[in-house]
Amino acid sequence: LALQTLFEGPGLGAALPLPDELARLYGKLSFQSRRDGPLILGNFVSTLDGVVSLDAGKSGGGAISGENQQDLMVMGLLRAAADVVIEGAGTLRAAPKGILTAAHVFPRLEKAYAELRQRLGKAATPLNVIVSASGNLDLGLRIFQSGEVRALILTSPPGEQRLAAQGLPPSVEVRALRGAEGLGSAALVQSLGLSRGQVLLVEGGPHLMGSFIKDRQLHELFLTLAPQVAGRDEASRRPGFVSGQSFAPADPRWGDLIGVKRGQSHLFLRYDLMKT
Ligand SMILES: NC(=O)c1ccc[n+]([C@@H]2O[C@H](COP(=O)([O-])OP(=O)(O)OC[C@H]3O[C@@H](n4cnc5c(N)ncnc54)[C@H](OP(=O)(O)O)[C@@H]3O)[C@@H](O)[C@H]2O)c1
């Protein structure tokens, strides 16, 4: 399960106090400290040909990664280091039984993840945030009903009304964003009220990620490259990790490679998206 570190960029910041087991599996994990607020990280797994969902809205990351255990381990590690994990309603609809915790994605390391959160002085679980303009969410899902996590739904005023009509479970808060920016990613981040030193993890999907990258809100991307060629034909909707936005060539987004790890034929890439 241990990853091999092939490259680590300079100036990544202070190393996190990883418990021995996580340090053995991942190596060192450093986070930059930003002067202007929380550190905002993204995490995706993609095929070699840039597909992140075999049937957008239905298939999950497992079919992309080949149920790769190291990818799940890294996903868990990032969740364990996050104050808030945010995902779009489409991703929740594709994996409706999920909660956004480290232990849920990789139970084998539950104790080590919990120990890391304790060392970082963080709550037992990150705040789970779901973004939905429509408010068309099933409040009977585990993430809302079980009380295992605190959940926050960021939505529009009509979405708020639609959700209120269902009756809110006690562990769920709904917040409607009303400004001219609507649910633009800057407004989403601002509404979370995170401070310097805190970590926001964006798990997608492609529409939510697109809005973060468009607004230059995403500082870093952790991208797992799975050694699979998925292919696309005219009939299939197989998005990359951005949907609903187009950048190049008019307004391109370039990244700096700041980390490369390897687990057999999977690559674990880390890009700084704010340097250029
Ligand atoms: N390979 C990977 O690493 C990975 C990671 C994540 C997801 N996925 C896959 O991606 C697929 C889903 O793609 P998707 O693009 O539909 O995902 P998505 O971004 O999670 O969902 C889109 C929906 O989320 C809400 N939303 C997202 N951004 C918003 C914004 N800025 N403002 C308002 N609402 C926003 C809207 O919900 P409403 O319709 O309710 O308004 C929108 O229709 C699934 O198959 C999932 O498994 C893959």
Coordinates of N, CA, C and O in Angstrom, one line a residue, residues 61-122:
G61 N -16.2 6.9 -8.6 CA -14.7 6.9 -8.8 C -14.1 5.6 -8.9 O -13.0 5.4 -9.5
G62 N -14.8 4.5 -8.3 CA -14.2 3.2 -8.3 C -13.9 2.6 -9.6 O -12.9 2.0 -9.9
A63 N -14.9 2.9 -10.6 CA -14.7 2.4 -11.9 C -13.6 3.1 -12.6 O -13.0 2.5 -13.6
I64 N -13.3 4.3 -12.2 CA -12.2 5.0 -12.8 C -10.8 4.6 -12.3 O -9.9 4.3 -13.0
S65 N -10.8 4.4 -11.0 CA -9.5 4.0 -10.3 C -9.2 2.5 -10.4 O -8.1 2.1 -10.1
G66 N -10.2 1.7 -10.8 CA -10.1 0.3 -10.6 C -10.1 -0.2 -9.2 O -9.4 -1.1 -8.8
E67 N -10.9 0.5 -8.4 CA -11.1 0.3 -6.9 C -9.7 0.3 -6.3 O -9.4 -0.5 -5.4
N68 N -8.9 1.2 -6.7 CA -7.5 1.2 -6.2 C -7.4 1.6 -4.7 O -7.9 2.7 -4.4
Q69 N -6.8 0.8 -4.0 CA -6.7 1.0 -2.5 C -5.8 2.2 -2.1 O -6.1 2.9 -1.2
Q70 N -4.8 2.4 -2.9 CA -3.9 3.6 -2.6 C -4.7 4.9 -2.9 O -4.5 5.9 -2.1
D71 N -5.5 4.9 -3.9 CA -6.3 6.1 -4.2 C -7.2 6.4 -3.0 O -7.4 7.5 -2.6
L72 N -7.9 5.3 -2.5 CA -8.8 5.5 -1.4 C -8.0 6.0 -0.1 O -8.5 6.8 0.7
M73 N -6.8 5.4 0.1 CA -6.0 5.8 1.2 C -5.7 7.3 1.2 O -5.8 8.0 2.2
V74 N -5.3 7.8 0.0 CA -5.0 9.2 -0.2 C -6.3 10.1 0.0 O -6.2 11.1 0.7
M75 N -7.4 9.6 -0.6 CA -8.6 10.3 -0.4 C -9.0 10.5 1.1 O -9.4 11.5 1.6
G76 N -8.8 9.4 1.8 CA -9.0 9.4 3.3 C -8.1 10.3 4.0 O -8.5 11.1 4.9
L77 N -6.8 10.3 3.6 CA -5.8 11.2 4.2 C -6.2 12.7 4.0 O -6.1 13.5 5.0
L78 N -6.6 13.0 2.8 CA -7.0 14.4 2.6 C -8.3 14.8 3.4 O -8.4 15.9 3.9
R79 N -9.2 13.9 3.4 CA -10.4 14.2 4.3 C -10.0 14.3 5.7 O -10.5 15.1 6.5
A80 N -9.0 13.5 6.2 CA -8.6 13.5 7.6 C -8.0 14.8 7.9 O -8.0 15.3 9.1
A81 N -7.4 15.5 6.9 CA -6.7 16.7 7.2 C -7.6 18.0 6.9 O -7.2 19.1 7.1
A82 N -8.8 17.7 6.5 CA -9.7 18.8 6.1 C -10.6 19.3 7.2 O -11.1 18.4 8.0
D83 N -10.9 20.6 7.3 CA -11.9 21.1 8.2 C -13.3 20.9 7.6 O -14.3 20.6 8.3
V84 N -13.3 21.1 6.3 CA -14.6 21.0 5.5 C -14.4 20.2 4.2 O -13.4 20.5 3.5
V85 N -15.3 19.3 3.9 CA -15.3 18.7 2.6 C -16.5 19.1 1.9 O -17.6 19.0 2.4
I86 N -16.4 19.5 0.6 CA -17.5 20.0 -0.1 C -17.7 19.2 -1.4 O -16.7 18.9 -2.1
E87 N -18.9 18.9 -1.8 CA -19.2 18.3 -3.0 C -20.5 18.7 -3.6 O -21.4 19.2 -2.9
G88 N -20.6 18.6 -4.9 CA -21.9 19.0 -5.6 C -22.9 17.9 -5.5 O -22.7 16.7 -5.2
A89 N -24.2 18.4 -5.7 CA -25.3 17.5 -5.6 C -25.2 16.3 -6.5 O -25.7 15.2 -6.2
G90 N -24.6 16.5 -7.7 CA -24.6 15.4 -8.7 C -23.7 14.3 -8.2 O -24.0 13.1 -8.4
T91 N -22.7 14.6 -7.5 CA -21.8 13.6 -6.9 C -22.5 12.8 -5.8 O -22.4 11.6 -5.7
L92 N -23.2 13.5 -5.0 CA -24.0 12.9 -3.9 C -25.1 12.0 -4.5 O -25.3 10.8 -4.1
R93 N -25.7 12.4 -5.6 CA -26.7 11.6 -6.3 C -26.1 10.3 -6.8 O -26.7 9.2 -6.9
A94 N -24.8 10.4 -7.3 CA -24.1 9.2 -7.8 C -23.7 8.2 -6.7 O -23.5 7.1 -7.0
A95 N -23.5 8.8 -5.5 CA -23.0 7.9 -4.4 C -23.9 8.2 -3.2 O -23.4 8.8 -2.2
P96 N -25.2 7.9 -3.2 CA -26.1 8.4 -2.2 C -25.9 7.8 -0.8 O -26.4 8.4 0.1
K97 N -25.1 6.7 -0.7 CA -25.0 6.1 0.6 C -23.8 6.7 1.4 O -23.5 6.3 2.5
G98 N -23.0 7.6 0.7 CA -21.8 8.0 1.3 C -21.9 9.1 2.3 O -22.9 9.9 2.4
I99 N -20.9 9.2 3.2 CA -20.6 10.4 4.0 C -19.2 10.8 3.7 O -18.4 10.0 3.3
L100 N -18.9 12.1 3.9 CA -17.6 12.6 3.5 C -16.6 12.6 4.7 O -16.1 13.6 5.2
T101 N -16.3 11.3 5.1 CA -15.3 11.2 6.2 C -14.2 10.3 5.7 O -14.3 9.5 4.8
A102 N -13.0 10.4 6.4 CA -11.9 9.5 6.0 C -12.2 8.1 6.3 O -11.9 7.2 5.4
A103 N -12.8 7.8 7.4 CA -13.0 6.4 7.8 C -14.0 5.7 6.8 O -14.0 4.6 6.5
H104 N -14.9 6.6 6.3 CA -15.9 6.0 5.4 C -15.3 5.5 4.1 O -15.6 4.5 3.5
V105 N -14.3 6.3 3.6 CA -13.7 6.0 2.3 C -12.6 4.9 2.4 O -12.4 4.1 1.5
F106 N -12.0 4.8 3.6 CA -10.9 3.8 3.8 C -10.9 3.4 5.3 O -10.0 3.8 6.0
P107 N -11.9 2.5 5.6 CA -12.0 2.1 7.0 C -10.8 1.5 7.7 O -10.6 1.6 8.9
R108 N -10.0 0.8 6.9 CA -8.8 0.2 7.5 C -7.9 1.1 8.3 O -7.2 0.7 9.2
L109 N -7.9 2.4 7.9 CA -7.0 3.4 8.6 C -7.8 4.3 9.5 O -7.3 5.4 9.9
E110 N -9.0 3.9 9.9 CA -9.8 4.7 10.8 C -9.1 5.3 12.0 O -9.2 6.5 12.2
K111 N -8.4 4.4 12.7 CA -7.7 4.9 13.9 C -6.6 5.9 13.6 O -6.5 6.9 14.3
A112 N -5.8 5.6 12.5 CA -4.7 6.6 12.2 C -5.3 7.9 11.7 O -4.8 9.0 12.1
Y113 N -6.4 7.9 11.0 CA -7.0 9.1 10.5 C -7.5 9.9 11.8 O -7.3 11.2 11.8
A114 N -8.1 9.2 12.7 CA -8.7 9.9 13.9 C -7.5 10.5 14.7 O -7.7 11.6 15.2
E115 N -6.4 9.7 14.8 CA -5.3 10.2 15.5 C -4.7 11.5 14.9 O -4.4 12.5 15.5
L116 N -4.7 11.5 13.5 CA -4.2 12.8 12.8 C -5.1 13.9 13.2 O -4.7 15.0 13.5
R117 N -6.4 13.7 13.1 CA -7.3 14.8 13.4 C -7.2 15.3 14.8 O -7.2 16.6 15.1
Q118 N -6.9 14.4 15.7 CA -6.7 14.8 17.1 C -5.4 15.7 17.2 O -5.4 16.7 17.9
R119 N -4.3 15.2 16.6 CA -3.1 15.9 16.6 C -3.2 17.3 16.0 O -2.5 18.3 16.4
L120 N -4.1 17.4 15.0 CA -4.3 18.7 14.3 C -5.3 19.6 15.1 O -5.6 20.7 14.7
G121 N -5.9 19.0 16.1 CA -6.9 19.8 16.9 C -8.2 20.0 16.2 O -8.9 21.0 16.4
K122 N -8.5 19.1 15.3 CA -9.8 19.2 14.5 C -10.9 18.3 15.1 O -10.6 17.4 15.8

